[in-house]
Coordinates of N, CA and C in Angstrom, one line a residue:
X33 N 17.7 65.3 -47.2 CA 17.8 66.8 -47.4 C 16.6 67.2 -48.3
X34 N 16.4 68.1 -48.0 CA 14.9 69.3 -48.2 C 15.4 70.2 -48.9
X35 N 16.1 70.3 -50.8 CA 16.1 71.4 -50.8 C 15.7 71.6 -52.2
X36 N 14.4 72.4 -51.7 CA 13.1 72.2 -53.2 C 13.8 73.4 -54.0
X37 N 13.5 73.3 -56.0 CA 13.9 74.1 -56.5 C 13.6 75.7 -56.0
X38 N 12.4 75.5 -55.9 CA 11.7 77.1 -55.8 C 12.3 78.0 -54.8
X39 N 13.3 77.0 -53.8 CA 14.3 78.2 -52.8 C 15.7 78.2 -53.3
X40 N 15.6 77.1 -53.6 CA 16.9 77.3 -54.5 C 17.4 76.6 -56.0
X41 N 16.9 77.8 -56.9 CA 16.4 77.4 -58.7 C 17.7 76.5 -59.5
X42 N 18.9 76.5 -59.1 CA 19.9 75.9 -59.6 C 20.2 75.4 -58.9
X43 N 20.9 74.1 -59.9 CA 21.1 73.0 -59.4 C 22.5 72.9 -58.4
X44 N 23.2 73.9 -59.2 CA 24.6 74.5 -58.4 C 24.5 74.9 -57.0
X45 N 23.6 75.6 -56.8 CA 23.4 76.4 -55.3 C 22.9 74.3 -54.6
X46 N 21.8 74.0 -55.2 CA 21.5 73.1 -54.1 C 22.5 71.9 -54.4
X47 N 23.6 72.0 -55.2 CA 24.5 71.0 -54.8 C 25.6 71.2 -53.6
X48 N 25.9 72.5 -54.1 CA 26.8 73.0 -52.7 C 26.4 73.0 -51.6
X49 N 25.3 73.4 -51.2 CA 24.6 73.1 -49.9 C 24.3 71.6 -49.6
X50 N 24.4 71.0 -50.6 CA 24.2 68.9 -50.2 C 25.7 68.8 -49.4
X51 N 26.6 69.4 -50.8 CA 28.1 68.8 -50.3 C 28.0 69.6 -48.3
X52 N 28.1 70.7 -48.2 CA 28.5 71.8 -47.0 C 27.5 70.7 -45.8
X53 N 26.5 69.9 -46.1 CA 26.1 69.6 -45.2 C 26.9 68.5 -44.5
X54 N 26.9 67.8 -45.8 CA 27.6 66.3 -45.5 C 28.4 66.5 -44.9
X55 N 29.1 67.5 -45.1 CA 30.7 67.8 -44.5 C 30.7 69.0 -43.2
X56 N 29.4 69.5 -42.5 CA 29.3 69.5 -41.6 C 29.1 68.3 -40.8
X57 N 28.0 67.6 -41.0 CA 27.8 66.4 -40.5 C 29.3 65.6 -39.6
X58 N 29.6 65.3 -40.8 CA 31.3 64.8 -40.6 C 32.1 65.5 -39.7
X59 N 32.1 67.0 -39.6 CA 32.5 67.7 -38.5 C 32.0 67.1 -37.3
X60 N 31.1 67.1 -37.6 CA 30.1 67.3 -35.9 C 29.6 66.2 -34.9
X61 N 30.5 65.1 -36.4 CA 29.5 63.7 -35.8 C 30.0 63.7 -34.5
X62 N 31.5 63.4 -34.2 CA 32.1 63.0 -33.2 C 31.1 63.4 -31.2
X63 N 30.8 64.9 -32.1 CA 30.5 65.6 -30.7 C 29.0 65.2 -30.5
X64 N 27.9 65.1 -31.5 CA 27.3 64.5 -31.4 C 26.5 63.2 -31.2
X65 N 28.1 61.9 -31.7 CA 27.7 60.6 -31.2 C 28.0 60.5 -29.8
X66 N 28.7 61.1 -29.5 CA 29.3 61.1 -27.8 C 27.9 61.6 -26.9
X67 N 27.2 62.4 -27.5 CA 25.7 62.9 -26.6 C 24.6 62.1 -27.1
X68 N 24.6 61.2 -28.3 CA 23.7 59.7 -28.1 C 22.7 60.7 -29.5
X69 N 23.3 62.0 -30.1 CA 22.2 62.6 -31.1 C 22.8 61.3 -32.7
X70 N 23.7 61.0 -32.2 CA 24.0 59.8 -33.7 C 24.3 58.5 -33.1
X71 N 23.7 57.8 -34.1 CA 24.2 56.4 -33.6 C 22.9 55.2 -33.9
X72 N 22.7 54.2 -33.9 CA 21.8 53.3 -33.9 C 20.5 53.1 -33.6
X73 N 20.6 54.6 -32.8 CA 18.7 54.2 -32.2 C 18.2 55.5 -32.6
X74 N 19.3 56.6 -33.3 CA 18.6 57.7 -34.7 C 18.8 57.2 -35.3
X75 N 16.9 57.1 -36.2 CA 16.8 57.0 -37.5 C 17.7 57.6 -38.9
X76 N 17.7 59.1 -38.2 CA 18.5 60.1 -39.2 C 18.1 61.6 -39.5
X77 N 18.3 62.6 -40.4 CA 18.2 63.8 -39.6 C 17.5 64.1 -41.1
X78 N 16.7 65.2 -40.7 CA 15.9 66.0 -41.6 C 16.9 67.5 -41.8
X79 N 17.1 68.1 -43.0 CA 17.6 69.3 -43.4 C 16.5 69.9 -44.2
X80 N 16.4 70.9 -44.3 CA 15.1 71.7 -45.1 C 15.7 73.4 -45.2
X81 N 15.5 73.4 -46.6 CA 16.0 74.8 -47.1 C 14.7 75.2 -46.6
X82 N 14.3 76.1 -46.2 CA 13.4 76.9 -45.9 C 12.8 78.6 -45.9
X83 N 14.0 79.3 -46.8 CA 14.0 80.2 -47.1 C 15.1 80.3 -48.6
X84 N 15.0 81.2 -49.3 CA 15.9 81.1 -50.6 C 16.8 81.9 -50.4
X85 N 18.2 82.5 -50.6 CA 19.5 83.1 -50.2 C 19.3 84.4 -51.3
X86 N 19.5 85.4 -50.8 CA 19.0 86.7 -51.3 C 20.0 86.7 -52.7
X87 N 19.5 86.7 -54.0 CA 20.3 86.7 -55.2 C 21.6 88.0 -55.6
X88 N 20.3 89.0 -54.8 CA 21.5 90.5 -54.8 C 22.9 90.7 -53.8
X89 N 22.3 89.3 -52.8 CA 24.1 89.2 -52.2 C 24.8 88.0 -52.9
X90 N 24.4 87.3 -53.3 CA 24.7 86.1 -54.0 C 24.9 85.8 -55.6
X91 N 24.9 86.6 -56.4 CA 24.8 86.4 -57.8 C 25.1 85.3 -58.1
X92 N 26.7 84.6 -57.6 CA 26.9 83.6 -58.6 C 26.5 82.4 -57.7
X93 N 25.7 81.1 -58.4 CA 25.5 80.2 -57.6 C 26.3 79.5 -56.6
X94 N 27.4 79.6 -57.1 CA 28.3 78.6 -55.9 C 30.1 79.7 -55.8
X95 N 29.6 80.8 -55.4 CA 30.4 82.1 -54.9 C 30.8 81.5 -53.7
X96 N 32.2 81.7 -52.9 CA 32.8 81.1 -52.0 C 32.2 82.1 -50.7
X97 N 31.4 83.2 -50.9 CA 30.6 84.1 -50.2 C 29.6 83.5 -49.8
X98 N 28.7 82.7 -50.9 CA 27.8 82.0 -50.1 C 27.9 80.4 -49.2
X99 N 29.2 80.2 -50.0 CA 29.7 78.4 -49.3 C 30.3 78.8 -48.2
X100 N 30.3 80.1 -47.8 CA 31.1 80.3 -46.1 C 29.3 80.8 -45.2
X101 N 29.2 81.1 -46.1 CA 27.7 81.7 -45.4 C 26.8 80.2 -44.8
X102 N 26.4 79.1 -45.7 CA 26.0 77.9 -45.8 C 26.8 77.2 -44.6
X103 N 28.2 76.9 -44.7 CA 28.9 76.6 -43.8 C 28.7 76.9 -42.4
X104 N 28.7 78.1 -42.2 CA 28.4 79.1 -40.8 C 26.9 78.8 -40.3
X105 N 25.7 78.9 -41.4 CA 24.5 78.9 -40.7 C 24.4 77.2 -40.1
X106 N 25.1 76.1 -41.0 CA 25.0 74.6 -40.4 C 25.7 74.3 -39.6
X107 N 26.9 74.9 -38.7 CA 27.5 75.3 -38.2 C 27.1 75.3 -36.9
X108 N 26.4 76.4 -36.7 CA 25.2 77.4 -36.0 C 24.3 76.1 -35.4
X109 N 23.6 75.5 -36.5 CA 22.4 74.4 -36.1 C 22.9 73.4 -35.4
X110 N 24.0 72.9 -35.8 CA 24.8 71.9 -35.2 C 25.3 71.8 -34.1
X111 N 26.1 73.1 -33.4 CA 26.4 73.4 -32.2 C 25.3 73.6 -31.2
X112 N 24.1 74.2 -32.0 CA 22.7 74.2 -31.1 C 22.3 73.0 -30.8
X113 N 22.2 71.8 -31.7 CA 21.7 70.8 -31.4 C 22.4 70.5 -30.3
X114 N 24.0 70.4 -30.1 CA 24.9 69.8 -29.2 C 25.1 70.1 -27.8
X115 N 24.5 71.6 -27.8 CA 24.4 72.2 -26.4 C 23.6 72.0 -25.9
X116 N 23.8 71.6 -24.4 CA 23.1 70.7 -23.6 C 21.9 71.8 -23.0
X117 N 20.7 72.1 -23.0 CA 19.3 72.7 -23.0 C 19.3 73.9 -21.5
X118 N 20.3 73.6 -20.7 CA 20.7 74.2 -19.8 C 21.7 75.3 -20.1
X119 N 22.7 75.2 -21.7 CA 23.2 76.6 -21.5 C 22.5 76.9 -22.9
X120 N 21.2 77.4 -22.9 CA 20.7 77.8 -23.6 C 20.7 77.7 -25.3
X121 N 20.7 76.1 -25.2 CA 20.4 75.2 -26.8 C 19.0 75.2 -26.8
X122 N 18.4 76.1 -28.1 CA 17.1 76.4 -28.5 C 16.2 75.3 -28.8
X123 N 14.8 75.4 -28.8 CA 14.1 74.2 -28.9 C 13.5 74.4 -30.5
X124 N 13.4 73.4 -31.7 CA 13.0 73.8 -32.8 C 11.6 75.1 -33.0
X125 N 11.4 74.9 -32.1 CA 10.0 76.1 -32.0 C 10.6 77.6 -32.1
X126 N 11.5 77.4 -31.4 CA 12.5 79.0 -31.1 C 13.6 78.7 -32.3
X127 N 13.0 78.7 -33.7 CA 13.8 78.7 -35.1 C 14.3 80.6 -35.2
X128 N 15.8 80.3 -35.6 CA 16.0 81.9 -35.5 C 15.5 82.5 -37.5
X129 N 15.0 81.9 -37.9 CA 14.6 82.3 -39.0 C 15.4 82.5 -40.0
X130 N 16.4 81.7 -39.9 CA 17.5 81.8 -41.4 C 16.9 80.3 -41.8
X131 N 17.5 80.3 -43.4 CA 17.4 80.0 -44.5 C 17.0 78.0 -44.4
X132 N 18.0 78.1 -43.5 CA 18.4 76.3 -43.5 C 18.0 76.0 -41.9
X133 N 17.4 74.9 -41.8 CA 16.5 74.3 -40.3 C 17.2 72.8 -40.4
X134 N 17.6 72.6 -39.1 CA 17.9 70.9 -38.8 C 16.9 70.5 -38.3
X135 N 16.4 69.4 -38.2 CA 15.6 68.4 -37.3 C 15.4 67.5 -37.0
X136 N 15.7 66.7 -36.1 CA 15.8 65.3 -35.9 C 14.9 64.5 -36.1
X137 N 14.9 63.7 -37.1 CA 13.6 62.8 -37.8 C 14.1 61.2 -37.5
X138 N 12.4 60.4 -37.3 CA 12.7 59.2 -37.3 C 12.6 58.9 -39.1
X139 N 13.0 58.6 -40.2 CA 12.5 58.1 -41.3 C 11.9 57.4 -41.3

């Protein structure tokens, strides 16, 4: 996981988003080892903050506003990855421009 101070300054914010991932993951394995995206011949997956979470909706670091928010956008990525390219699962090029980006990396 990708998540540099300068998008997100405390350590609070980028812990909660460590934990919300893992624990999507955990959600999602199932549906994704079943389509061959986990398993033995993935390396492992790339996460990257890539935008910072607007402070004036967010005040407090780890506000249950933003851990539903965090939740919902990995959520989002994960279901995209799983949808099969025929009902319209986006290709990383067609990024919808929020905050947090998955991508399947060899390490």
């Amino acid at each position: 996981m990708v998540l540099p101070k300068k998008q997100a300054k405390r350590s609070v914010t980028r812990s909660l988003i460590r934990h919300q991932a893992r624990e999507a993951l955990r959600r999602h394995a199932p549906t994704l080892q079943a389509q061959g995206h986990v398993g033995a011949d993935v390396d492992g997956w790339v996460l990257r903050l890539r935008a910072p979470f607007d402070k004036q909706l967010f005040p407090s670091a780890a506000s249950e506003a933003l851990k539903a928010l965090v939740r919902q956008e990995l959520d989002e990525l994960w279901q995209r990855l799983a949808a099969p390219a025929s009902e319209g699962g986006r290709s990383r090029k067609e990024s919808s421009g929020k905050p947090l980006s998955a991508a399947r990396g060899a390490a």
